[in-house]
Tab-separated table of C-alpha atoms and ligand atoms in Angstrom:
chain	number	residue	atom	x	y	z
Q	1	UNK	CA	-26.549	-9.304	-8.827
Q	2	UNK	CA	-25.851	-9.791	-12.541
Q	3	UNK	CA	-23.402	-7.050	-13.539
Q	4	UNK	CA	-20.503	-5.673	-11.560
Q	5	UNK	CA	-17.568	-3.375	-12.295
Q	6	UNK	CA	-14.037	-3.304	-10.929
Q	7	UNK	CA	-11.351	-0.611	-10.782
Q	8	UNK	CA	-7.938	0.075	-9.255
Q	9	UNK	CA	-7.288	3.452	-7.617
Q	10	UNK	CA	-4.573	5.503	-5.892
Q	11	UNK	CA	-1.013	4.210	-5.911
Q	12	UNK	CA	-0.466	0.923	-7.696
Q	13	UNK	CA	0.718	-2.054	-5.653
Q	14	UNK	CA	2.146	-5.437	-6.673
Q	15	UNK	CA	-0.720	-7.906	-6.470
Q	16	UNK	CA	-3.436	-5.597	-7.804
Q	17	UNK	CA	-3.479	-7.646	-11.024
Q	18	UNK	CA	-3.823	-10.859	-9.044
Q	19	UNK	CA	-6.781	-9.323	-7.188
Q	20	UNK	CA	-8.343	-8.170	-10.459
Q	21	UNK	CA	-7.924	-11.664	-11.881
Q	22	UNK	CA	-9.643	-13.132	-8.824
Q	23	UNK	CA	-12.542	-10.669	-9.078
Q	24	UNK	CA	-13.090	-11.411	-12.785
Q	25	UNK	CA	-12.766	-15.167	-12.386
Q	26	UNK	CA	-14.972	-15.324	-9.271
Q	27	UNK	CA	-17.679	-13.176	-10.862
Q	28	UNK	CA	-17.574	-15.329	-13.995
Q	29	UNK	CA	-17.818	-18.440	-11.828
Q	30	UNK	CA	-20.999	-17.028	-10.265
Q	31	UNK	CA	-22.470	-16.180	-13.683
Q	32	UNK	CA	-22.050	-12.407	-13.383
Q	33	UNK	CA	-20.908	-10.030	-16.127
Q	34	UNK	CA	-17.792	-8.045	-15.179
Q	35	UNK	CA	-16.752	-4.621	-16.441
Q	36	UNK	CA	-13.270	-3.211	-16.035
Q	37	UNK	CA	-12.887	0.537	-15.480
Q	38	UNK	CA	-9.673	2.125	-16.768
Q	39	UNK	CA	-7.585	4.665	-14.782
Q	40	UNK	CA	-9.445	4.506	-11.470
Q	41	UNK	CA	-12.183	7.013	-10.717
Q	42	UNK	CA	-11.089	9.166	-13.672
Q	43	UNK	CA	-12.110	6.338	-16.005
Q	44	UNK	CA	-15.403	5.928	-14.168
Q	45	UNK	CA	-16.151	9.624	-14.623
Q	46	UNK	CA	-15.293	9.402	-18.324
Q	47	UNK	CA	-17.157	6.134	-18.901
Q	48	UNK	CA	-13.961	4.304	-19.861
Q	49	UNK	CA	-15.519	0.961	-19.063
Q	50	UNK	CA	-15.167	-2.308	-20.964
Q	51	UNK	CA	-16.503	-5.816	-20.670
Q	52	UNK	CA	-14.045	-8.333	-19.281
Q	53	UNK	CA	-14.046	-12.062	-19.819
Q	54	UNK	CA	-12.206	-14.803	-18.035
Q	55	UNK	CA	-9.462	-14.647	-20.680
Q	56	UNK	CA	-9.055	-10.856	-20.157
Q	57	UNK	CA	-7.086	-11.695	-17.033
Q	58	UNK	CA	-5.027	-14.585	-18.388
Q	59	UNK	CA	-1.360	-14.535	-17.400
Q	60	UNK	CA	-1.583	-11.453	-15.188
Q	61	UNK	CA	-1.242	-13.087	-11.762
Q	62	UNK	CA	2.519	-12.545	-11.814
Q	63	UNK	CA	2.474	-9.000	-13.239
Q	64	UNK	CA	3.269	-5.903	-11.184
Q	65	UNK	CA	1.314	-2.675	-11.673
Q	66	UNK	CA	-2.308	-2.837	-12.781
Q	67	UNK	CA	-3.490	-3.636	-16.299
Q	68	UNK	CA	-6.530	-1.420	-15.660
Q	69	UNK	CA	-4.123	1.449	-14.871
Q	70	UNK	CA	-4.732	3.691	-11.889
Q	71	UNK	CA	-5.062	7.397	-11.092
Q	72	UNK	CA	-5.301	9.885	-8.288
Q	73	UNK	CA	-8.516	11.474	-9.545
Q	74	UNK	CA	-9.009	15.121	-8.683
Q	75	UNK	CA	-12.469	15.224	-10.284
Q	76	UNK	CA	-13.842	12.479	-8.033
Q	77	UNK	CA	-13.499	14.874	-5.090
Q	78	UNK	CA	-16.341	16.949	-6.589
Q	79	UNK	CA	-20.010	16.050	-6.530
Q	80	UNK	CA	-20.206	16.696	-10.279
Q	81	UNK	CA	-17.491	14.122	-10.865
Q	82	UNK	CA	-19.139	11.537	-8.654
Q	83	UNK	CA	-22.542	12.209	-10.287
Q	84	UNK	CA	-21.030	11.475	-13.702
Q	85	UNK	CA	-19.416	8.302	-12.381
Q	86	UNK	CA	-22.709	7.083	-10.936
Q	87	UNK	CA	-24.536	7.834	-14.188
Q	88	UNK	CA	-22.082	5.661	-16.142
Q	89	UNK	CA	-22.763	2.743	-13.823
Q	90	UNK	CA	-26.534	3.298	-13.770
Q	91	UNK	CA	-26.892	3.632	-17.538
Q	92	UNK	CA	-25.100	0.273	-18.014
Q	93	UNK	CA	-27.255	-1.453	-15.353
Q	94	UNK	CA	-24.148	-2.198	-13.317
Q	95	UNK	CA	-25.333	-3.147	-9.840
Q	96	UNK	CA	-22.133	-3.382	-7.808
Q	97	UNK	CA	-18.563	-2.113	-7.756
Q	98	UNK	CA	-15.310	-3.605	-6.478
Q	99	UNK	CA	-12.584	-1.037	-5.816
Q	100	UNK	CA	-8.952	-1.913	-5.123
Q	101	UNK	CA	-6.871	0.811	-3.449
Q	102	UNK	CA	-5.547	2.409	-0.270
Q	103	UNK	CA	-7.059	4.552	2.486
Q	104	UNK	CA	-7.901	7.471	0.173
Q	105	UNK	CA	-9.722	5.040	-2.081
Q	106	UNK	CA	-11.726	3.609	0.842
Q	107	UNK	CA	-12.699	7.176	1.735
Q	108	UNK	CA	-13.935	7.650	-1.829
Q	109	UNK	CA	-15.869	4.358	-1.578
Q	110	UNK	CA	-17.564	5.535	1.606
Q	111	UNK	CA	-18.708	8.808	0.069
Q	112	UNK	CA	-19.836	7.206	-3.180
Q	113	UNK	CA	-21.668	4.219	-1.703
Q	114	UNK	CA	-23.511	6.409	0.822
Q	115	UNK	CA	-24.458	9.210	-1.567
Q	116	UNK	CA	-25.956	6.943	-4.233
Q	117	UNK	CA	-26.870	3.928	-2.066
Q	118	UNK	CA	-24.670	1.983	-4.435
Q	119	UNK	CA	-23.211	-1.404	-3.432
Q	120	UNK	CA	-19.413	-1.065	-3.194
Q	121	UNK	CA	-16.869	-3.465	-1.731
Q	122	UNK	CA	-13.262	-2.375	-1.203
Q	123	UNK	CA	-10.084	-4.426	-1.424
Q	124	UNK	CA	-7.064	-2.988	0.447
Q	125	UNK	CA	-4.295	-2.451	-2.111
Q	126	UNK	CA	-1.370	-0.277	-1.009
Q	127	UNK	CA	2.273	-0.962	-0.266
Q	128	UNK	CA	1.893	1.126	2.909
Q	129	UNK	CA	-0.103	-1.476	4.919
Q	130	UNK	CA	-1.795	1.430	6.710
Q	131	UNK	CA	-5.397	0.252	6.588
Q	132	UNK	CA	-7.281	-0.923	9.646
Q	133	UNK	CA	-9.370	-4.048	9.032
Q	134	UNK	CA	-6.694	-6.267	7.551
Q	135	UNK	CA	-3.418	-7.581	8.884
Q	136	UNK	CA	-1.779	-6.988	5.504
Q	137	UNK	CA	-2.621	-4.929	2.442
Q	138	UNK	CA	-1.868	-6.064	-1.099
Q	139	UNK	CA	1.653	-5.088	-2.176
Q	140	UNK	CA	3.191	-4.579	1.245
Q	141	UNK	CA	5.022	-7.908	1.361
Q	142	UNK	CA	6.476	-7.438	-2.117
Q	143	UNK	CA	7.574	-3.874	-1.321
Q	144	UNK	CA	9.329	-5.022	1.849
Q	145	UNK	CA	11.128	-7.782	-0.050
Q	146	UNK	CA	12.218	-5.316	-2.739
Q	147	UNK	CA	13.503	-2.871	-0.134
Q	148	UNK	CA	15.252	-5.690	1.697
Q	149	UNK	CA	17.017	-6.821	-1.441
Q	150	UNK	CA	18.304	-3.259	-1.852
Q	151	UNK	CA	19.401	-3.009	1.797
Q	152	UNK	CA	21.348	-6.273	1.530
Q	153	UNK	CA	23.270	-4.838	-1.399
Q	154	UNK	CA	23.823	-1.532	0.362
Q	155	UNK	CA	25.184	-3.378	3.397
Q	156	UNK	CA	27.874	-4.992	1.253
Q	157	UNK	CA	29.214	-1.648	0.092
Q	158	UNK	CA	28.637	0.008	3.491
Q	159	UNK	CA	30.803	-2.683	5.107
Q	160	UNK	CA	33.554	-2.479	2.509
Q	161	UNK	CA	33.923	1.282	2.985
Q	162	UNK	CA	32.989	1.613	6.687
Q	163	UNK	CA	30.185	3.979	5.786
Q	164	UNK	CA	26.935	5.187	7.300
Q	165	UNK	CA	23.977	4.824	4.946
Q	166	UNK	CA	20.632	6.543	5.314
Q	167	UNK	CA	18.154	4.540	3.253
Q	168	UNK	CA	14.754	6.106	2.628
Q	169	UNK	CA	11.791	3.817	2.029
Q	170	UNK	CA	8.195	4.745	1.162
Q	171	UNK	CA	5.559	5.543	3.743
Q	172	UNK	CA	4.244	9.097	3.861
Q	173	UNK	CA	2.260	8.515	7.052
Q	174	UNK	CA	3.123	4.951	7.994
Q	175	UNK	CA	6.294	3.191	9.086
Q	176	UNK	CA	5.326	-0.387	8.247
Q	177	UNK	CA	7.702	-0.760	5.299
Q	178	UNK	CA	10.499	0.922	7.264
Q	179	UNK	CA	10.134	-1.202	10.378
Q	180	UNK	CA	9.929	-4.533	8.570
Q	181	UNK	CA	12.772	-3.629	6.215
Q	182	UNK	CA	14.837	-2.462	9.165
Q	183	UNK	CA	14.330	-5.716	11.053
Q	184	UNK	CA	14.951	-7.906	8.014
Q	185	UNK	CA	17.977	-5.867	6.949
Q	186	UNK	CA	19.539	-5.660	10.408
Q	187	UNK	CA	19.404	-1.859	10.491
Q	188	UNK	CA	20.992	0.040	13.368
Q	189	UNK	CA	17.995	2.372	13.579
Q	190	UNK	CA	14.585	2.890	11.965
Q	191	UNK	CA	12.922	6.307	11.769
Q	192	UNK	CA	9.146	6.223	11.296
Q	193	UNK	CA	6.369	8.841	11.185
Q	194	UNK	CA	4.609	7.282	14.186
Q	195	UNK	CA	7.341	7.908	16.758
Q	196	UNK	CA	9.764	10.766	17.184
Q	197	UNK	CA	13.469	10.104	16.763
Q	198	UNK	CA	15.627	13.192	17.210
Q	199	UNK	CA	18.932	13.830	15.442
Q	200	UNK	CA	20.574	13.432	18.865
Q	201	UNK	CA	18.974	9.941	19.128
Q	202	UNK	CA	20.432	9.082	15.719
Q	203	UNK	CA	23.892	10.249	16.736
Q	204	UNK	CA	23.767	8.424	20.089
Q	205	UNK	CA	22.699	5.173	18.411
Q	206	UNK	CA	25.451	5.436	15.801
Q	207	UNK	CA	28.021	6.342	18.449
Q	208	UNK	CA	27.008	3.371	20.605
Q	209	UNK	CA	27.598	1.117	17.589
Q	210	UNK	CA	31.075	2.552	16.931
Q	211	UNK	CA	31.898	2.135	20.628
Q	212	UNK	CA	31.217	-1.566	20.109
Q	213	UNK	CA	33.531	-1.525	17.064
Q	214	UNK	CA	30.809	-1.456	14.430
Q	215	UNK	CA	32.334	-0.233	11.225
Q	216	UNK	CA	29.223	0.290	9.067
Q	217	UNK	CA	25.741	1.474	9.954
Q	218	UNK	CA	22.397	1.489	8.155
Q	219	UNK	CA	19.574	3.770	9.205
Q	220	UNK	CA	16.215	3.130	7.511
Q	221	UNK	CA	13.999	6.213	7.301
Q	222	UNK	CA	10.345	6.284	6.265
Q	223	UNK	CA	9.675	9.190	3.886
Q	224	UNK	CA	7.144	10.794	6.258
Q	225	UNK	CA	9.252	10.908	9.416
Q	226	UNK	CA	9.457	14.134	11.422
Q	227	UNK	CA	13.144	14.908	10.717
Q	228	UNK	CA	12.522	14.963	6.947
Q	229	UNK	CA	13.963	13.034	4.022
Q	230	UNK	CA	17.052	10.826	4.245
Q	231	UNK	CA	18.960	13.715	2.660
Q	232	UNK	CA	17.710	16.184	5.327
Q	233	UNK	CA	18.608	13.773	8.112
Q	234	UNK	CA	22.041	13.016	6.688
Q	235	UNK	CA	22.801	16.738	6.391
Q	236	UNK	CA	21.793	17.347	10.018
Q	237	UNK	CA	23.895	14.398	11.192
Q	238	UNK	CA	26.879	15.631	9.159
Q	239	UNK	CA	26.857	18.847	11.206
Q	240	UNK	CA	27.846	16.730	14.236
Q	241	UNK	CA	29.903	13.929	12.715
Q	242	UNK	CA	32.758	14.749	10.404
Q	243	UNK	CA	34.984	11.699	10.697
Q	244	UNK	CA	32.630	9.302	8.879
Q	245	UNK	CA	31.608	8.885	5.290
Q	246	UNK	CA	27.813	9.339	5.044
Q	247	UNK	CA	25.779	8.204	2.021
Q	248	UNK	CA	22.115	8.409	1.117
Q	249	UNK	CA	19.924	6.092	-0.954
Q	250	UNK	CA	16.266	6.799	-1.699
Q	251	UNK	CA	14.594	3.616	-2.911
Q	252	UNK	CA	11.516	5.365	-4.325
Q	253	UNK	CA	9.227	3.752	-6.836
Q	254	UNK	CA	11.171	0.532	-7.274
Q	255	UNK	CA	9.220	-0.486	-4.159
Q	256	UNK	CA	5.953	-0.189	-6.074
Q	257	UNK	CA	6.911	-2.318	-9.070
Q	258	UNK	CA	7.840	-5.869	-9.860
Q	259	UNK	CA	6.239	-9.283	-9.681
Q	260	UNK	CA	4.135	-9.796	-6.555
Q	261	UNK	CA	5.504	-12.182	-3.941
Q	262	UNK	CA	3.794	-15.516	-3.300
Q	263	UNK	CA	2.241	-13.988	-0.177
Q	264	UNK	CA	0.757	-11.067	-2.141
Q	265	UNK	CA	-0.588	-13.302	-4.909
Q	266	UNK	CA	-2.391	-15.513	-2.417
Q	267	UNK	CA	-3.658	-12.563	-0.360
Q	268	UNK	CA	-4.937	-10.862	-3.528
Q	269	UNK	CA	-6.642	-14.016	-4.769
Q	270	UNK	CA	-8.399	-14.571	-1.448
Q	271	UNK	CA	-9.528	-10.947	-1.205
Q	272	UNK	CA	-10.765	-10.869	-4.804
Q	273	UNK	CA	-13.026	-13.858	-4.233
Q	274	UNK	CA	-14.165	-12.481	-0.866
Q	275	UNK	CA	-15.124	-9.161	-2.464
Q	276	UNK	CA	-17.290	-10.783	-5.124
Q	277	UNK	CA	-18.957	-13.033	-2.575
Q	278	UNK	CA	-19.587	-10.035	-0.311
Q	279	UNK	CA	-21.340	-8.203	-3.162
Q	280	UNK	CA	-23.417	-11.293	-3.986
Q	281	UNK	CA	-24.423	-11.692	-0.347
Q	282	UNK	CA	-25.429	-8.046	0.067
Q	283	UNK	CA	-22.521	-7.569	2.483
Q	284	UNK	CA	-21.399	-4.275	0.923
Q	285	UNK	CA	-20.306	-0.828	2.109
Q	286	UNK	CA	-17.288	-2.674	3.468
Q	287	UNK	CA	-13.641	-3.400	2.905
Q	288	UNK	CA	-12.645	-7.042	2.874
Q	289	UNK	CA	-9.480	-8.031	4.679
Q	290	UNK	CA	-7.755	-10.914	6.362
Q	291	UNK	CA	-7.294	-10.899	10.117
Q	292	UNK	CA	-5.527	-13.838	11.766
Q	293	UNK	CA	-5.927	-15.782	8.518
Q	294	UNK	CA	-9.735	-15.326	8.431
Q	295	UNK	CA	-11.635	-13.200	5.905
Q	296	UNK	CA	-12.977	-10.076	7.627
Q	297	UNK	CA	-15.359	-7.278	6.648
Q	298	UNK	CA	-14.897	-3.757	7.980
Q	299	UNK	CA	-17.253	-0.912	7.140
Q	300	UNK	CA	-15.524	1.857	5.197
Q	301	UNK	CA	-15.865	4.430	7.984
Q	302	UNK	CA	-14.181	2.186	10.539
Q	303	UNK	CA	-11.454	1.194	8.076
Q	304	UNK	CA	-10.468	4.790	7.357
Q	305	UNK	CA	-11.025	6.300	10.798
Q	306	UNK	CA	-9.402	3.682	13.000
Q	307	UNK	CA	-5.649	4.059	13.314
Q	308	UNK	CA	-3.538	0.975	12.722
Q	309	UNK	CA	-0.634	1.450	15.104
Q	310	UNK	CA	2.768	-0.093	14.485
Q	311	UNK	CA	3.322	-3.296	16.391
Q	312	UNK	CA	5.285	-2.201	19.472
Q	313	UNK	CA	7.019	-5.544	19.600
Q	314	UNK	CA	8.585	-4.826	16.198
Q	315	UNK	CA	9.733	-1.377	17.314
Q	316	UNK	CA	11.355	-2.916	20.404
Q	317	UNK	CA	12.956	-5.620	18.283
Q	318	UNK	CA	14.995	-3.088	16.290
Q	319	UNK	CA	16.232	-1.410	19.477
Q	320	UNK	CA	17.251	-4.642	21.166
Q	321	UNK	CA	18.786	-6.403	18.172
Q	322	UNK	CA	21.036	-3.514	17.171
Q	323	UNK	CA	22.783	-3.601	20.526
B	401	ADP	N1	-12.544	12.306	0.398
B	401	ADP	C1	-12.570	11.854	-0.856
B	401	ADP	N2	-13.639	12.080	-1.646
B	401	ADP	C2	-13.701	11.622	-2.903
B	401	ADP	N3	-12.710	10.943	-3.482
B	401	ADP	C3	-11.607	10.683	-2.766
B	401	ADP	C4	-11.484	11.111	-1.421
B	401	ADP	N4	-10.279	10.698	-0.960
B	401	ADP	C5	-9.690	10.049	-1.988
B	401	ADP	N5	-10.482	10.030	-3.073
B	401	ADP	C6	-10.210	9.446	-4.381
B	401	ADP	O1	-9.459	8.254	-4.212
B	401	ADP	C7	-8.247	8.377	-4.942
B	401	ADP	C8	-7.171	7.552	-4.305
B	401	ADP	O2	-6.795	8.115	-3.062
B	401	ADP	P1	-5.256	8.362	-2.733
B	401	ADP	O3	-5.189	8.892	-1.360
B	401	ADP	O4	-4.654	9.133	-3.837
B	401	ADP	O5	-4.602	6.890	-2.834
B	401	ADP	P2	-4.793	5.591	-1.945
B	401	ADP	O6	-6.135	5.033	-2.190
B	401	ADP	O7	-3.706	4.700	-2.476
B	401	ADP	O8	-4.585	6.003	-0.508
B	401	ADP	C9	-7.989	9.871	-4.972
B	401	ADP	O9	-7.099	10.213	-5.973
B	401	ADP	C10	-9.381	10.403	-5.213
B	401	ADP	O10	-9.778	10.277	-6.542
B	402	FBP	O1	3.651	7.648	-6.745
B	402	FBP	P1	3.050	8.827	-6.106
B	402	FBP	O2	1.694	9.097	-6.623
B	402	FBP	O3	3.952	9.978	-6.130
B	402	FBP	O4	2.827	8.489	-4.584
B	402	FBP	C1	3.837	8.176	-3.694
B	402	FBP	C2	3.191	7.599	-2.484
B	402	FBP	O5	2.532	6.424	-2.843
B	402	FBP	C3	2.861	5.367	-1.944
B	402	FBP	O6	3.832	4.575	-2.553
B	402	FBP	C4	1.664	4.514	-1.694
B	402	FBP	O7	0.674	5.322	-1.125
B	402	FBP	P2	-0.847	5.063	-1.439
B	402	FBP	O8	-1.036	3.588	-1.516
B	402	FBP	O9	-1.542	5.693	-0.279
B	402	FBP	O10	-1.184	5.691	-2.727
B	402	FBP	C5	3.409	6.099	-0.723
B	402	FBP	O11	4.204	5.307	0.118
B	402	FBP	C6	4.125	7.239	-1.367
B	402	FBP	O12	4.257	8.311	-0.487
């Protein structure tokens, strides 16, 4: 394989630049030409493709975001869009594609690689960590550390004022960020999309804490949990508790930005090299990952269709350690 292309897609995640750097450097090492595609699948559809050299990725290992930019492409959902994208690759004699993104992106890779018999390798890049086939996705560790830094600060003010804080972290369908942030931040309770926690459960947990003379409480809520946003939950709790000061913080997109952690830089570098080597070896139609510290390859269908349940031990840990 002499020419490959690389793009970032879906939500950005800290470490995507480190992965891009690894892809470009590894391909260059193996004597391949590398093309960068701007703005995810939108750029592929529009032919926004440029040649990258080793120096194109100088000094980006520590940068958050993605220098290629990313997009949630509506047009790639249509056959016309995907046809155009394929034509741009074909007309440039590009023989393989590396795509860095989350579960939606892996779904797109599956459809595209099957429809055009085109060699594609995926790299899991999402702060959500919700992809089967890898223990960790790029950006998750950094996002957890960012959220944890915020929780530590919130705890200071929560303690000073004897307040209850509901802190919302990202995770539309997955509670990984919430559970790890909750453990690391010593939260009283974590509310995740995967398990149901009723308002009565929230009140009972808070009450049990006050009965043990706790003065401040932090509840971490994942954005996709069944009781709604942190604001919704706080309002419902306020209907039952009127002798406590209740505050809400939504961390939002600060979790997606910033310099990647050491863990994410190393993960990204390993996955970038693995992706290029997979393409070279004809091991495509797969997402690369790391399981138990070993490089793994999971076909796109399995990666997107297999649920990645929360580690029950972590869920139990929150319950036991808040007591
Ligand atoms: N079923 C699909 N068919 C074609 N393209 C898809 C499909 N699902 C997702 N995509 C493309 O992948 C992009 C990224 O997916 P999205 O779910 O937005 O983010 P992520 O990859 O971070 O989960 C979408 O914006 C769309 O362009
Ligand atoms: O920034 P956007 O496009 O509004 O998306 C927000 C969503 O993106 C995420 O940060 C990451 O999700 P994806 O990696 O699946 O794109 C979610 O946790 C959040 O719900």
